[in-house]
PDB file of C-alpha atoms in Angstrom:
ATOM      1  CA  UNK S   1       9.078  65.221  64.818  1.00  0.00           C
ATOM      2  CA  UNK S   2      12.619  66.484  66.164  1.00  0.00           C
ATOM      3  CA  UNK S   3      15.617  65.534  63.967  1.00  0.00           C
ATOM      4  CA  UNK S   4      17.062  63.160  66.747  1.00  0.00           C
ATOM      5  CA  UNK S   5      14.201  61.415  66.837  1.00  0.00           C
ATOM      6  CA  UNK S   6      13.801  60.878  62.947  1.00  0.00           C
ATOM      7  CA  UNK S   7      17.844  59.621  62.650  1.00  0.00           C
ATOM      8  CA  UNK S   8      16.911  57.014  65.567  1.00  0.00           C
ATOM      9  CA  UNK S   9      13.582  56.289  63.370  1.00  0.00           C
ATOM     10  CA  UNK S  10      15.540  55.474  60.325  1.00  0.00           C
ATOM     11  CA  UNK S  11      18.551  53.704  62.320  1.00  0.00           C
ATOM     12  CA  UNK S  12      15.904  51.234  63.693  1.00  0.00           C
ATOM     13  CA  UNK S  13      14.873  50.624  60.587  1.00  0.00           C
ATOM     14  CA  UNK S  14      18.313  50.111  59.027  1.00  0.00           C
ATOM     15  CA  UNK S  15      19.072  47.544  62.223  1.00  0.00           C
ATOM     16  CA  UNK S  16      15.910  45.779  61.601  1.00  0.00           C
ATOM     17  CA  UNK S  17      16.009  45.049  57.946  1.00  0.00           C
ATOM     18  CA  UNK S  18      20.071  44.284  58.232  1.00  0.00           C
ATOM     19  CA  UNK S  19      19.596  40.448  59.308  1.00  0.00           C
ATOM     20  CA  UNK S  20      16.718  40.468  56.452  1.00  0.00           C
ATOM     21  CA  UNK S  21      19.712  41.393  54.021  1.00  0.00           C
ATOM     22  CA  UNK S  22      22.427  39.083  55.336  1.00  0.00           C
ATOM     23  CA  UNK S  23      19.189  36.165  54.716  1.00  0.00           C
ATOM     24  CA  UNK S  24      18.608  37.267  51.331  1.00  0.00           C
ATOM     25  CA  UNK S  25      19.749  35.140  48.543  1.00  0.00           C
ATOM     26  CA  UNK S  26      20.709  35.140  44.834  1.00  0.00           C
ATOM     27  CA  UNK S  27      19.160  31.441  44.005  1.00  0.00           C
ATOM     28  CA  UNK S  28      17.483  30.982  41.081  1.00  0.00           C
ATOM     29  CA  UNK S  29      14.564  28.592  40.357  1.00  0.00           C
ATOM     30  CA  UNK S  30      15.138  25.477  37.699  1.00  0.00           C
ATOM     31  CA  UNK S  31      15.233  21.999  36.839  1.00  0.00           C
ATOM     32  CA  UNK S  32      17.681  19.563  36.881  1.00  0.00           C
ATOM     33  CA  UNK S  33      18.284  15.668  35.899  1.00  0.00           C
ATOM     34  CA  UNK S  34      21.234  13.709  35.638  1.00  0.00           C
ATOM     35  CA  UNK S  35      22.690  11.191  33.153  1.00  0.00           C
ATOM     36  CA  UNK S  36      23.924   7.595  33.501  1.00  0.00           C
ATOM     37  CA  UNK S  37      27.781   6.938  33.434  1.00  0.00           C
ATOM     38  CA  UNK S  38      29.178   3.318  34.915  1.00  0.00           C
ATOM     39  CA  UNK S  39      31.189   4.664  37.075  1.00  0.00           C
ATOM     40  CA  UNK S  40      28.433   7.458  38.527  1.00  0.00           C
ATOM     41  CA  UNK S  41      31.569  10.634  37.141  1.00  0.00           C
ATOM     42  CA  UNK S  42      30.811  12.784  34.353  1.00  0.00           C
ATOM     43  CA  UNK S  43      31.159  11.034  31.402  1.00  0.00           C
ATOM     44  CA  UNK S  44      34.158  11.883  28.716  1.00  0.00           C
ATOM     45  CA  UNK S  45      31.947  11.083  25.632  1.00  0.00           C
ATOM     46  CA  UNK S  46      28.539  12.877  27.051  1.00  0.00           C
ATOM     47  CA  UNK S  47      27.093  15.376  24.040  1.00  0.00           C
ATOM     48  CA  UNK S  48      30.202  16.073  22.314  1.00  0.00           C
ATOM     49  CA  UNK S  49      33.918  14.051  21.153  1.00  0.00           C
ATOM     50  CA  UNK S  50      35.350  14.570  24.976  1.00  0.00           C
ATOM     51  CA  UNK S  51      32.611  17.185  26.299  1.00  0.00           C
ATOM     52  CA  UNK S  52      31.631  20.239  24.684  1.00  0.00           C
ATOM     53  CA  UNK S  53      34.270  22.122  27.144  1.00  0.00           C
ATOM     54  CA  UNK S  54      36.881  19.978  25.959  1.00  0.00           C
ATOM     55  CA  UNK S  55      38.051  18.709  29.493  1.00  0.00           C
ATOM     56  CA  UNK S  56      38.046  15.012  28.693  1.00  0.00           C
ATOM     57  CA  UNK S  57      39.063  12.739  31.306  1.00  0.00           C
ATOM     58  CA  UNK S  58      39.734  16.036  33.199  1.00  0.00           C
ATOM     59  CA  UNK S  59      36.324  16.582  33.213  1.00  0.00           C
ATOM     60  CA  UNK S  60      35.597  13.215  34.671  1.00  0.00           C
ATOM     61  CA  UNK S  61      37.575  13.407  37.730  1.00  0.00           C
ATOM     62  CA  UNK S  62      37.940  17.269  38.897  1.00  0.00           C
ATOM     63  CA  UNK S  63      35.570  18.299  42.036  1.00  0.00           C
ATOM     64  CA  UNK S  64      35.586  14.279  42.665  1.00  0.00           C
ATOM     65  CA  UNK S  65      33.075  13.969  39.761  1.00  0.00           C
ATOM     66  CA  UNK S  66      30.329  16.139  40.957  1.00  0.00           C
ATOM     67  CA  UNK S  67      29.895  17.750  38.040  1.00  0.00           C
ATOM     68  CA  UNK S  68      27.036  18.779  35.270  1.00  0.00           C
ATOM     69  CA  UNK S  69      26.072  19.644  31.892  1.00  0.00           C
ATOM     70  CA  UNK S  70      25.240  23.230  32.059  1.00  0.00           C
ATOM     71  CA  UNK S  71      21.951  25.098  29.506  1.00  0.00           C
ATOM     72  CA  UNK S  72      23.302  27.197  26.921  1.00  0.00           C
ATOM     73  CA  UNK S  73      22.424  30.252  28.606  1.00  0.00           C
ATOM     74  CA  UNK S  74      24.950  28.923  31.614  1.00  0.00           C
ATOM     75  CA  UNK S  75      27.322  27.562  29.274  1.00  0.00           C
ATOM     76  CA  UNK S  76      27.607  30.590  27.514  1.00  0.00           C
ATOM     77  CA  UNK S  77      29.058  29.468  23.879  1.00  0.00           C
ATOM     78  CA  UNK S  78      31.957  28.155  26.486  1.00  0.00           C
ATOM     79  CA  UNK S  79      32.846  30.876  28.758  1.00  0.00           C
ATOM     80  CA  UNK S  80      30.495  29.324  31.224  1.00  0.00           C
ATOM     81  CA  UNK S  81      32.880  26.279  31.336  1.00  0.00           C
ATOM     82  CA  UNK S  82      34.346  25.722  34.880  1.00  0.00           C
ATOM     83  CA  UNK S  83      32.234  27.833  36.315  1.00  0.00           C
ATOM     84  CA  UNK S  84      30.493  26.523  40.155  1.00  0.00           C
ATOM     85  CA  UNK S  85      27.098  26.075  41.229  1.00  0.00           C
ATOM     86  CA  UNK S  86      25.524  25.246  44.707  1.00  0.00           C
ATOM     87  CA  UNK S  87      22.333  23.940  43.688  1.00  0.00           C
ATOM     88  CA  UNK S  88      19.654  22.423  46.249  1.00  0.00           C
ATOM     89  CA  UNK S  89      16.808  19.999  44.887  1.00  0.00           C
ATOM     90  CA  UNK S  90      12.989  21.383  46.343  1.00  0.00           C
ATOM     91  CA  UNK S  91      11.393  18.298  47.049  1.00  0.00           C
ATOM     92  CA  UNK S  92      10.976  17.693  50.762  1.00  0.00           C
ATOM     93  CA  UNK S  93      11.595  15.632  52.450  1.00  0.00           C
ATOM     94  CA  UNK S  94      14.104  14.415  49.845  1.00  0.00           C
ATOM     95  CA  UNK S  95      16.513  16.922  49.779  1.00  0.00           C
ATOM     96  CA  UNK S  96      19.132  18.066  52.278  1.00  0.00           C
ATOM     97  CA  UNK S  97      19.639  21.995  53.109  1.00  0.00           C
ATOM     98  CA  UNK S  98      23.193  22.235  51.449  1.00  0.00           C
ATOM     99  CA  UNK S  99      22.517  20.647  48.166  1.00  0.00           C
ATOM    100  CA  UNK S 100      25.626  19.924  45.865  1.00  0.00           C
ATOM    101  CA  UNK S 101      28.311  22.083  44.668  1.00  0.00           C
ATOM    102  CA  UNK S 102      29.392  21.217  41.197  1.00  0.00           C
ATOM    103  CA  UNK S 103      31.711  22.410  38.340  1.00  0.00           C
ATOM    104  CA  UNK S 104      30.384  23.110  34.969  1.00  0.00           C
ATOM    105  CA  UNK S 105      31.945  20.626  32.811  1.00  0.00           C
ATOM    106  CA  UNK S 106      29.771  20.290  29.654  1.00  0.00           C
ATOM    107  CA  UNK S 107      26.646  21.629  27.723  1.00  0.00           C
ATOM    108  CA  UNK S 108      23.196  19.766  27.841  1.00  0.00           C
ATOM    109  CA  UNK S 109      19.640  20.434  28.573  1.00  0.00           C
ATOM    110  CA  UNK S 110      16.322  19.397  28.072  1.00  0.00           C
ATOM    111  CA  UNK S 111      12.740  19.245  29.166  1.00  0.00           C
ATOM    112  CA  UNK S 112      13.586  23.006  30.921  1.00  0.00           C
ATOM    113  CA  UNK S 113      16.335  22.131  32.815  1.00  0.00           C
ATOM    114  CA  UNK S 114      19.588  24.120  33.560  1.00  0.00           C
ATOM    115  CA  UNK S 115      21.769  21.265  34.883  1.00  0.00           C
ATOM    116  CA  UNK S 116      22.431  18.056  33.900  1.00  0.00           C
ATOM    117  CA  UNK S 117      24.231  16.240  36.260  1.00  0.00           C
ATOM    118  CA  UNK S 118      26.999  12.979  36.487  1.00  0.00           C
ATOM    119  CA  UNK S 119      25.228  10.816  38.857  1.00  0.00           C
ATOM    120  CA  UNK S 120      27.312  11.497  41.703  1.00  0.00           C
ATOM    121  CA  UNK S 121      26.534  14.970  42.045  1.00  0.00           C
ATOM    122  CA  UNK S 122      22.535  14.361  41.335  1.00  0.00           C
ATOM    123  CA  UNK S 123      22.731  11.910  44.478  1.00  0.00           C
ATOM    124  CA  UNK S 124      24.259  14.594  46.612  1.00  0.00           C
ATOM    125  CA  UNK S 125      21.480  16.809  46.895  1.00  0.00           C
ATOM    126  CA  UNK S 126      19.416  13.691  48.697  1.00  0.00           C
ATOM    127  CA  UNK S 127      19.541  13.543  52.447  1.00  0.00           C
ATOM    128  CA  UNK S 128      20.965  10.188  53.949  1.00  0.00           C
ATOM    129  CA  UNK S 129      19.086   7.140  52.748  1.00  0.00           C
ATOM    130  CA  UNK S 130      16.603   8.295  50.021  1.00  0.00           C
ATOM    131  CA  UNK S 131      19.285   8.703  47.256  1.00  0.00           C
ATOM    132  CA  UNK S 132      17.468   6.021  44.910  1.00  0.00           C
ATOM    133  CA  UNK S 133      14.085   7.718  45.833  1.00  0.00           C
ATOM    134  CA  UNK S 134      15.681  10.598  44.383  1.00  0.00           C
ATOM    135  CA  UNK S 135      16.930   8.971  41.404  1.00  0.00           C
ATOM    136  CA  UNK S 136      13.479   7.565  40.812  1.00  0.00           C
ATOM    137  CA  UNK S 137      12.270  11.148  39.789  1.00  0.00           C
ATOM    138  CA  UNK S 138      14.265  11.422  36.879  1.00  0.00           C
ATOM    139  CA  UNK S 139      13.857  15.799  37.098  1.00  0.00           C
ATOM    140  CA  UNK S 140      13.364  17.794  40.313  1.00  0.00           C
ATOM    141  CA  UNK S 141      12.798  21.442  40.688  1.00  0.00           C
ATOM    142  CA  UNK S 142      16.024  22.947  41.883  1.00  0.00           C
ATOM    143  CA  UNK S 143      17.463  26.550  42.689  1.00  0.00           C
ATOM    144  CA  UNK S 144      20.829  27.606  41.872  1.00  0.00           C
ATOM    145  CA  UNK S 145      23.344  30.377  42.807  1.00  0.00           C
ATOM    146  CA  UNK S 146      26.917  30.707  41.123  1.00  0.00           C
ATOM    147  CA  UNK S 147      29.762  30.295  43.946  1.00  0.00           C
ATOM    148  CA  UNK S 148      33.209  30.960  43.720  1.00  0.00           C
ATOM    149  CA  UNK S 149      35.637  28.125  42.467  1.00  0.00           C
ATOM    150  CA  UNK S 150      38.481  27.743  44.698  1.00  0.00           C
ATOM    151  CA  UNK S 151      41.522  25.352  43.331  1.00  0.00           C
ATOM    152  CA  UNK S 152      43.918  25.142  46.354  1.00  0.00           C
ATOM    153  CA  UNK S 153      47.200  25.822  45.013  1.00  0.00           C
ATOM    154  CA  UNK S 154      46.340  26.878  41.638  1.00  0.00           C
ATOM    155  CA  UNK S 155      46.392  30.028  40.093  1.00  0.00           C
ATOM    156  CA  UNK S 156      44.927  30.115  36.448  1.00  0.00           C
ATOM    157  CA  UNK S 157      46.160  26.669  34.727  1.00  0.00           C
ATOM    158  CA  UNK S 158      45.923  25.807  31.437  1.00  0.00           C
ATOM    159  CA  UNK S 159      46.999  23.143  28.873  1.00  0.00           C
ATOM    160  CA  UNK S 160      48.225  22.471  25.555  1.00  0.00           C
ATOM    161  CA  UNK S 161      45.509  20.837  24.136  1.00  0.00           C
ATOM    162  CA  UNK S 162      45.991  16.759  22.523  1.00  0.00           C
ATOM    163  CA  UNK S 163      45.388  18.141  19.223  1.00  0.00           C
ATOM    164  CA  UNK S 164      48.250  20.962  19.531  1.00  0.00           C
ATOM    165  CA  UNK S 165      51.478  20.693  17.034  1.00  0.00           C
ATOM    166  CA  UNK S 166      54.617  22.688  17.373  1.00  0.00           C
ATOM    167  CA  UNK S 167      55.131  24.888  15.679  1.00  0.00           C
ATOM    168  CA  UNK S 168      51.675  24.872  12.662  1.00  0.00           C
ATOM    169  CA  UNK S 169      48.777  24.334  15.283  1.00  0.00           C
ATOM    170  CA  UNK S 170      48.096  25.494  19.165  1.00  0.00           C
ATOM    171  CA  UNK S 171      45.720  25.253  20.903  1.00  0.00           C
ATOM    172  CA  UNK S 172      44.663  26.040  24.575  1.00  0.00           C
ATOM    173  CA  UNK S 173      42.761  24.697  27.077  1.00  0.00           C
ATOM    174  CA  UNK S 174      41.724  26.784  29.701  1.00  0.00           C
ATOM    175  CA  UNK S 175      41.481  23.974  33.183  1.00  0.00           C
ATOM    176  CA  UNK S 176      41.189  26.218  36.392  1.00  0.00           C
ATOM    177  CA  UNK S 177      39.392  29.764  36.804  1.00  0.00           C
ATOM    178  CA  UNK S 178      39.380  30.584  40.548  1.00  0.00           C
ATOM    179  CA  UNK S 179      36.349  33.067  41.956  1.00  0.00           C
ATOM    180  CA  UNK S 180      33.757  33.841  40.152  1.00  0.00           C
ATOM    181  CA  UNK S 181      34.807  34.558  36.805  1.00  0.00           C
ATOM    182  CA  UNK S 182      34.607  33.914  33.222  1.00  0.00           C
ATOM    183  CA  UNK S 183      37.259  34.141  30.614  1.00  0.00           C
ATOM    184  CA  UNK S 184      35.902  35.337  27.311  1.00  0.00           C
ATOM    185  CA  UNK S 185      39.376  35.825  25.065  1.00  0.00           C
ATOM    186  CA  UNK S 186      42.751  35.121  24.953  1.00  0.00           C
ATOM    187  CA  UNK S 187      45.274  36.345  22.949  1.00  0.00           C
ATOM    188  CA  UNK S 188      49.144  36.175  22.188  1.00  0.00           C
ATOM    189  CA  UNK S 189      51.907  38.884  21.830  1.00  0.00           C
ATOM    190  CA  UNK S 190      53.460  38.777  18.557  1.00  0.00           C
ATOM    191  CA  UNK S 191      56.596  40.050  19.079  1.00  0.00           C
ATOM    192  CA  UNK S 192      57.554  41.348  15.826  1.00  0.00           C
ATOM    193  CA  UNK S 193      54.314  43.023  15.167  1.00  0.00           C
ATOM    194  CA  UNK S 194      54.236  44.711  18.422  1.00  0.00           C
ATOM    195  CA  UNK S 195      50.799  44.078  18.775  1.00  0.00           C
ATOM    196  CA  UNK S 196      48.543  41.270  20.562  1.00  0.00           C
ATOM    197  CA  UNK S 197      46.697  38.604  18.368  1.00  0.00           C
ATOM    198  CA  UNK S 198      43.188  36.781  19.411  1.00  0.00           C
ATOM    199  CA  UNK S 199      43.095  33.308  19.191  1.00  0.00           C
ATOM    200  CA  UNK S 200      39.557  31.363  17.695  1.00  0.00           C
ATOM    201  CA  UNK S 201      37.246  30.087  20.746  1.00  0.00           C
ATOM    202  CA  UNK S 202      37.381  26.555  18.824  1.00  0.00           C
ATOM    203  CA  UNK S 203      34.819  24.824  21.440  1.00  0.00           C
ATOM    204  CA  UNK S 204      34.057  25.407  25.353  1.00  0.00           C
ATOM    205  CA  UNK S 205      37.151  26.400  26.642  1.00  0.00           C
ATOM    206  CA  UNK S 206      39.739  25.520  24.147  1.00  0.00           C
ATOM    207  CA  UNK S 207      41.001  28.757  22.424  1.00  0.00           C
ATOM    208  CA  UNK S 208      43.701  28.016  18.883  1.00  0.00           C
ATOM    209  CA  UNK S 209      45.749  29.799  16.301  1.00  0.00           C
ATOM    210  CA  UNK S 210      47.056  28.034  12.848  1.00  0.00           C
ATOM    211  CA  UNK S 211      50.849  28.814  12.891  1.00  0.00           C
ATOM    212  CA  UNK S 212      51.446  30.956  15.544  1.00  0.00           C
ATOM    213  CA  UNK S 213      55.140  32.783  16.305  1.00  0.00           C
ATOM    214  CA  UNK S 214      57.694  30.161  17.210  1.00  0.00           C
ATOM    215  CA  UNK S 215      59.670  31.179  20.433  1.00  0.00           C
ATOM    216  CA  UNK S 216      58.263  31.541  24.006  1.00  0.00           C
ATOM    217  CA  UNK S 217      55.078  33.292  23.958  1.00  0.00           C
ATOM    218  CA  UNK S 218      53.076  35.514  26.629  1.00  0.00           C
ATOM    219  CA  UNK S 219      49.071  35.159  26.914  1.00  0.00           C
ATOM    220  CA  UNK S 220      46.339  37.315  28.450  1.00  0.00           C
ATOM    221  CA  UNK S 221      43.069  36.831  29.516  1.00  0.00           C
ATOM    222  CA  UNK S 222      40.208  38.713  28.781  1.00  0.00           C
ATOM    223  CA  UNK S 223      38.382  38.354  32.765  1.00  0.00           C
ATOM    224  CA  UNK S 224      34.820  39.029  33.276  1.00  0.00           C
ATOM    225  CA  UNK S 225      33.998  38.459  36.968  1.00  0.00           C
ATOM    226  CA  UNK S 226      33.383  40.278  40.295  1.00  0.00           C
ATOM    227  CA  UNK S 227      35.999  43.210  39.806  1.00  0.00           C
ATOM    228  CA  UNK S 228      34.632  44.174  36.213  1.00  0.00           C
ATOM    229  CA  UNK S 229      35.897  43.243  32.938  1.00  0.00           C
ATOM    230  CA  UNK S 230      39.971  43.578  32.706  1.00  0.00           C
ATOM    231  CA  UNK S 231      43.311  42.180  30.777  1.00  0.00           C
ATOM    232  CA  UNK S 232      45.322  40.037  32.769  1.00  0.00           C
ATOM    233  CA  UNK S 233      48.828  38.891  31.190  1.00  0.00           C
ATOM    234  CA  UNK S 234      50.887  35.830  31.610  1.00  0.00           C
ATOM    235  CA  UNK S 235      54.238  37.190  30.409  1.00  0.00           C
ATOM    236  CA  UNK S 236      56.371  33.780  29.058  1.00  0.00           C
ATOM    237  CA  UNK S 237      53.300  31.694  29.426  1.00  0.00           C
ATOM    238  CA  UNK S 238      54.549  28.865  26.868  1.00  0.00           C
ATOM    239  CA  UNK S 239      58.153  28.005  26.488  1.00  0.00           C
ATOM    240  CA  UNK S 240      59.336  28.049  23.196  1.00  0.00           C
ATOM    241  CA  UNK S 241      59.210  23.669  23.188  1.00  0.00           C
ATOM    242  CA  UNK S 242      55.984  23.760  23.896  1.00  0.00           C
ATOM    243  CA  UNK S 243      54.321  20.371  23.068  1.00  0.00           C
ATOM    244  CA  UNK S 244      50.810  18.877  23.373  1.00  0.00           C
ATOM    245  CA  UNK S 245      49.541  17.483  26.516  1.00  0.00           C
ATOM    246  CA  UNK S 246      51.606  19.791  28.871  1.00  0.00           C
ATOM    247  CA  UNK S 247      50.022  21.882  31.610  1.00  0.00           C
ATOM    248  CA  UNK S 248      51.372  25.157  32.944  1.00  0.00           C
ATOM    249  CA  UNK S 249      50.186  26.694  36.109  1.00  0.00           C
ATOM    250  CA  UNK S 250      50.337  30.862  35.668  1.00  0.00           C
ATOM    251  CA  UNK S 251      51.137  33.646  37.257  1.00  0.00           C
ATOM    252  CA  UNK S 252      47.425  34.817  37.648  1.00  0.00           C
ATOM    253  CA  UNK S 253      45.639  34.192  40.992  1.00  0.00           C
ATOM    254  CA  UNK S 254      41.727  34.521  40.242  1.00  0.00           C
ATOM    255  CA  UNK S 255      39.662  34.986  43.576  1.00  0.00           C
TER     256      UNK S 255
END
């Protein structure tokens, strides 16, 4: 066979099987349930004192309260907090083609699910009308693919956790990661020792120190996410009054 007729073999081939790559998916087969809360949002006291990510009420009301309860190998000891799902329920004719796109917001599982959803976001994967049909099953078979989390005027936020005191006790809560990415440390620059100190992972995504340097303080961010694993710094991240409760938005843009 000539060697203009093999390249316009193999460029057929590459044209044909093109739209069978752009189809191709990443979803992932599981199960998922859902939990009862009065007012159908993820629930503030659901497996652990204000959620195992340490959100409380945040976690209630962020994404509209689709949200879910995420298996430990999702959950990650807590770097899988915040992440985003689109998940679709497999039970036709049940089930809509879109599914629901939720915000890890807690740890659960059970009876081999991966997601464990507030109410709200369990009824979203139902097409119009046969939400309480859906609700009847109790489990469905699902598939899952992580998404990217976009926070519209956000870059990476996080707060001063409740329990925080100035100047003995911080700690951190980590609120919005854009894209798709995990944070798996932070740490501090202390000044005086020229040299950058990890703080604990306490629970989910609070991260602490006992008596860390007074004065305003500059964090970074061990990322794991699309672009590899990398540093990013926050240089005067916390102002030297920092108090409990308080929220700073960064400098870091996640996508």
């Amino acid at each position: 066979m000539k060697k203009s007729h093999v390249l316009l073999l193999l460029l057929v081939q590459v044209i044909v099987l093109l739209p069978l790559l752009c189809l191709s998916d990443d979803f992932v087969s599981s199960r998922a349930t859902y939990y009862g809360s009065p007012d159908c949002k993820g629930n503030s006291q659901y497996e652990f004192y204000l959620g195992a990510c340490g959100y409380g009420e945040f976690g209630r009301y962020i994404n509209d309260g689709e949200v879910s309860g995420v298996s430990s190998r999702l959950w990650k000891n807590g770097a899988g907090c915040g992440a985003c799902y689109q998940v679709r329920c497999k039970i036709p004719p049940h089930c809509n083609e879109e599914g629901v796109y939720v915000v890890a917001t807690d740890y659960g599982e059970g009876d081999g699910t991966d997601f464990i959803f507030s109410p709200k976001a369990y009824g979203r994967m139902a097409r119009a009308g046969p939400e309480f049909q859906l609700y009847s099953f109790g489990v469905v078979d699902v598939e899952y693919q992580r998404v990217p989390c976009r926070y519209g005027g956000y870059n990476l936020v996080y707060k001063i956790h409740e329990k925080s005191y100035n100047p003995h006790y911080l700690a951190v809560l980590i609120l919005y990661v854009g894209g798709v990415n995990d944070i798996l440390a932070v740490e501090f620059w202390q000044e005086d020792c020229k040299e950058w100190k990890r703080m604990r992972r306490a629970f989910g995504a609070v991260h602490d120190y006992q008596n860390p340097p007074r004065g305003t303080l500059s964090l970074r961010f061990l990322v794991y996410g699309s672009a590899g694993l990398n540093w990013v710094e926050s240089q005067n991240a916390l102002p030297a009054d920092w108090t409990a409760g308080a929220t700073y938005n960064s400098n870091i843009l996640l996508s």
